[in-house]
Amino acid sequence: MAPRWIEVDHVAVRLYHLTDADKCYFAREYVSRGGYTASATNQLILNFKKPRDRRHLPEYKYKALAITQFATELADFLPRNTNVAAMPTSKCRIDVDYDDRLIQTLTEVVSRRTDITCVDLLTIKRSLDPAHSGGPRGPAILHENLEWIGPTGPLPSIMLVDDVLGSGGHFSACKQVVLEHWPQCHVMGAFWARAVDVP
């Protein structure tokens, strides 16, 4: 059975860099530092993030399966006529380790839903360590590294898509850049999973 997408409850869940004005949704819960054995969602997320240097191994097929599952669940969730954009990953596009997993996901979504439009809005200027490896999470640092590549004409709304919602810093930085170029745009976030800590 497909998971139920949930709006982040700002009373029950206080994510450090999100405000009450931020409208974000998630479908699953990812156990931080839990590894593959923590849950089925952990298996999916870790397969989704499987690095490109493992693409010669038989296990790499699970990455493609995870991409397809994310696309299926996201396509089932998105309202009609939604504009979507991938949030940049931690590696810039000219980096040998750049992973276009989110672009692949949204490409599959569009192939399933002809009413969905995928827009390329943001990239990064230089590669960073990913957040799950101790990379920066603060919106100010992330904002400075973002580069706008979107179209000139504004859209009324956009759904920014990422795999895991941690502190909310990445979403906050991306939303700020979108609003700098499209001040009237309604910016939302869709995350496959929300990170949780288990004692």
Short mmCIF file of C-alpha atoms in Angstrom, two decimals:
data_model
loop_
_atom_site.label_atom_id
_atom_site.label_comp_id
_atom_site.label_asym_id
_atom_site.label_seq_id
_atom_site.Cartn_x
_atom_site.Cartn_y
_atom_site.Cartn_z
CA MET A 1 0.00 0.00 0.00
CA ALA A 2 1.31 3.45 -0.94
CA PRO A 3 2.25 5.72 1.98
CA ARG A 4 0.05 8.67 2.89
CA TRP A 5 1.63 12.07 2.24
CA ILE A 6 1.48 14.31 5.31
CA GLU A 7 1.91 18.05 5.70
CA VAL A 8 4.60 18.98 8.21
CA ASP A 9 2.88 19.93 11.47
CA HIS A 10 4.76 22.95 12.80
CA VAL A 11 3.35 22.45 16.28
CA ALA A 12 4.14 18.75 16.64
CA VAL A 13 7.41 18.89 14.67
CA ARG A 14 9.72 21.85 15.06
CA LEU A 15 12.25 21.74 12.24
CA TYR A 16 14.88 24.36 12.94
CA HIS A 17 14.90 26.20 9.61
CA LEU A 18 11.22 25.93 8.69
CA THR A 19 8.62 28.51 9.68
CA ASP A 20 4.84 28.35 9.98
CA ALA A 21 4.67 29.89 6.49
CA ASP A 22 6.46 26.92 4.92
CA LYS A 23 4.16 24.34 3.35
CA CYS A 24 6.05 21.03 3.13
CA TYR A 25 4.92 17.43 2.73
CA PHE A 26 6.55 14.06 3.31
CA ALA A 27 5.51 10.46 2.69
CA ARG A 28 7.82 8.39 4.90
CA GLU A 29 10.16 8.57 7.89
CA TYR A 30 13.87 7.92 7.54
CA VAL A 31 15.79 6.89 10.66
CA SER A 32 18.92 9.04 10.79
CA ARG A 33 22.10 6.98 11.15
CA GLY A 34 19.93 3.87 11.19
CA GLY A 35 21.44 2.16 8.17
CA TYR A 36 19.69 -0.26 5.84
CA THR A 37 18.32 -2.42 8.65
CA ALA A 38 16.39 0.36 10.44
CA SER A 39 13.36 0.27 8.14
CA ALA A 40 12.08 -0.37 4.64
CA THR A 41 12.20 3.38 4.07
CA ASN A 42 15.87 3.46 5.05
CA GLN A 43 16.55 0.79 2.45
CA LEU A 44 14.78 2.85 -0.20
CA ILE A 45 16.50 6.13 0.68
CA LEU A 46 19.99 4.61 0.89
CA ASN A 47 19.47 2.83 -2.43
CA PHE A 48 18.19 6.11 -3.92
CA LYS A 49 21.35 7.87 -2.71
CA LYS A 50 23.69 5.06 -3.80
CA PRO A 51 26.78 6.83 -5.21
CA ARG A 52 27.75 6.67 -8.87
CA ASP A 53 31.07 5.00 -8.07
CA ARG A 54 29.08 1.83 -7.33
CA ARG A 55 27.32 1.73 -10.70
CA HIS A 56 29.51 -1.18 -11.88
CA LEU A 57 28.20 -3.38 -9.05
CA PRO A 58 25.09 -5.64 -9.22
CA GLU A 59 23.59 -3.76 -6.24
CA TYR A 60 23.28 -0.59 -8.37
CA LYS A 61 20.05 -1.93 -9.88
CA TYR A 62 18.35 -1.08 -6.58
CA LYS A 63 18.99 2.60 -7.21
CA ALA A 64 16.89 2.50 -10.39
CA LEU A 65 14.14 0.64 -8.53
CA ALA A 66 14.15 3.28 -5.77
CA ILE A 67 13.94 6.10 -8.34
CA THR A 68 10.92 4.44 -9.93
CA GLN A 69 9.22 3.94 -6.56
CA PHE A 70 9.77 7.58 -5.55
CA ALA A 71 8.39 8.70 -8.93
CA THR A 72 5.33 6.48 -8.54
CA GLU A 73 4.52 7.74 -5.04
CA LEU A 74 5.16 11.37 -5.98
CA ALA A 75 2.99 11.11 -9.12
CA ASP A 76 0.15 9.74 -7.00
CA PHE A 77 0.45 12.69 -4.58
CA LEU A 78 0.90 15.78 -6.74
CA PRO A 79 -2.20 17.91 -7.37
CA ARG A 80 -3.24 18.50 -10.97
CA ASN A 81 -1.20 20.96 -13.06
CA THR A 82 1.64 21.21 -10.54
CA ASN A 83 4.99 22.76 -11.49
CA VAL A 84 7.88 20.82 -9.96
CA ALA A 85 11.60 21.46 -9.63
CA ALA A 86 14.41 19.37 -8.17
CA MET A 87 16.39 20.88 -5.34
CA PRO A 88 20.11 20.69 -6.17
CA THR A 89 22.12 17.82 -4.72
CA SER A 90 25.44 18.44 -2.94
CA LYS A 91 27.56 18.00 -6.08
CA CYS A 92 27.66 20.55 -8.90
CA ARG A 93 26.77 19.32 -12.36
CA ILE A 94 30.36 19.21 -13.65
CA ASP A 95 31.52 17.12 -10.68
CA VAL A 96 32.36 13.50 -11.60
CA ASP A 97 30.25 12.43 -8.60
CA TYR A 98 27.19 14.47 -9.63
CA ASP A 99 24.04 12.39 -9.25
CA ASP A 100 20.93 13.33 -11.23
CA ARG A 101 18.64 11.01 -9.23
CA LEU A 102 16.07 13.76 -8.58
CA ILE A 103 15.99 14.77 -12.25
CA GLN A 104 15.46 11.11 -13.18
CA THR A 105 12.64 10.92 -10.64
CA LEU A 106 10.85 13.98 -12.00
CA THR A 107 11.33 12.78 -15.57
CA GLU A 108 9.49 9.59 -14.61
CA VAL A 109 6.77 11.62 -12.88
CA VAL A 110 6.18 13.67 -16.04
CA SER A 111 6.03 10.48 -18.12
CA ARG A 112 3.18 9.29 -15.86
CA ARG A 113 1.41 12.62 -15.43
CA THR A 114 1.14 14.79 -18.55
CA ASP A 115 -0.37 17.62 -16.48
CA ILE A 116 2.83 17.97 -14.42
CA THR A 117 5.52 20.39 -15.63
CA CYS A 118 9.15 19.98 -14.60
CA VAL A 119 11.19 23.20 -14.48
CA ASP A 120 14.96 23.53 -14.06
CA LEU A 121 15.42 26.36 -11.55
CA LEU A 122 18.51 25.95 -9.40
CA THR A 123 22.02 24.57 -9.42
CA ILE A 124 25.02 25.02 -7.13
CA LYS A 125 28.27 26.88 -7.77
CA ARG A 126 30.58 24.44 -6.02
CA SER A 127 30.29 20.95 -4.58
CA LEU A 128 29.71 20.49 -0.85
CA ASP A 129 29.80 17.58 1.53
CA PRO A 130 26.26 16.18 1.82
CA ALA A 131 24.33 16.96 4.99
CA HIS A 132 24.28 13.31 6.06
CA SER A 133 28.11 13.37 5.99
CA GLY A 134 28.41 16.52 8.07
CA GLY A 135 28.03 19.07 5.28
CA PRO A 136 26.53 22.53 5.89
CA ARG A 137 22.83 22.81 6.71
CA GLY A 138 22.56 26.54 7.43
CA PRO A 139 20.40 28.42 4.91
CA ALA A 140 22.85 31.34 4.64
CA ILE A 141 25.76 29.12 3.52
CA LEU A 142 23.54 27.10 1.20
CA HIS A 143 21.93 30.24 -0.24
CA GLU A 144 25.30 31.74 -1.15
CA ASN A 145 26.14 28.60 -3.12
CA LEU A 146 22.90 28.50 -5.12
CA GLU A 147 22.70 29.73 -8.70
CA TRP A 148 19.46 30.61 -10.48
CA ILE A 149 19.02 29.00 -13.92
CA GLY A 150 15.25 29.31 -14.16
CA PRO A 151 13.19 30.98 -16.87
CA THR A 152 12.52 34.71 -16.82
CA GLY A 153 8.75 34.46 -16.72
CA PRO A 154 7.43 33.72 -13.22
CA LEU A 155 5.24 30.78 -12.30
CA PRO A 156 2.36 31.18 -9.83
CA SER A 157 3.53 28.18 -7.79
CA ILE A 158 6.30 25.60 -7.61
CA MET A 159 6.80 22.38 -5.68
CA LEU A 160 10.47 21.90 -4.76
CA VAL A 161 11.32 18.20 -4.54
CA ASP A 162 14.02 16.46 -2.50
CA ASP A 163 14.56 13.02 -1.01
CA VAL A 164 14.97 13.73 2.74
CA LEU A 165 13.78 16.62 4.91
CA GLY A 166 16.30 17.15 7.70
CA SER A 167 16.66 20.57 9.35
CA GLY A 168 14.82 22.37 6.56
CA GLY A 169 17.87 24.51 5.74
CA HIS A 170 18.12 23.35 2.13
CA PHE A 171 14.45 24.05 1.43
CA SER A 172 14.66 27.45 3.14
CA ALA A 173 17.67 28.50 1.02
CA CYS A 174 16.08 27.29 -2.24
CA LYS A 175 12.77 28.98 -1.44
CA GLN A 176 14.57 32.27 -0.75
CA VAL A 177 16.27 32.22 -4.15
CA VAL A 178 12.98 31.42 -5.92
CA LEU A 179 11.27 34.34 -4.19
CA GLU A 180 14.13 36.68 -5.07
CA HIS A 181 13.33 36.04 -8.74
CA TRP A 182 9.57 35.37 -8.49
CA PRO A 183 8.32 37.31 -5.42
CA GLN A 184 4.68 36.29 -5.89
CA CYS A 185 5.37 32.57 -6.36
CA HIS A 186 3.81 30.13 -3.89
CA VAL A 187 6.74 27.83 -2.98
CA MET A 188 6.08 24.41 -1.43
CA GLY A 189 8.21 21.37 -0.69
CA ALA A 190 7.72 17.63 -1.27
CA PHE A 191 10.10 15.19 0.39
CA TRP A 192 10.06 11.44 0.06
CA ALA A 193 10.92 11.13 3.76
CA ARG A 194 11.38 13.16 6.92
CA ALA A 195 14.48 12.39 8.96
CA VAL A 196 13.78 11.23 12.52
CA ASP A 197 16.09 10.32 15.37
CA VAL A 198 15.36 7.16 17.29
CA PRO A 199 16.79 6.95 20.83
#
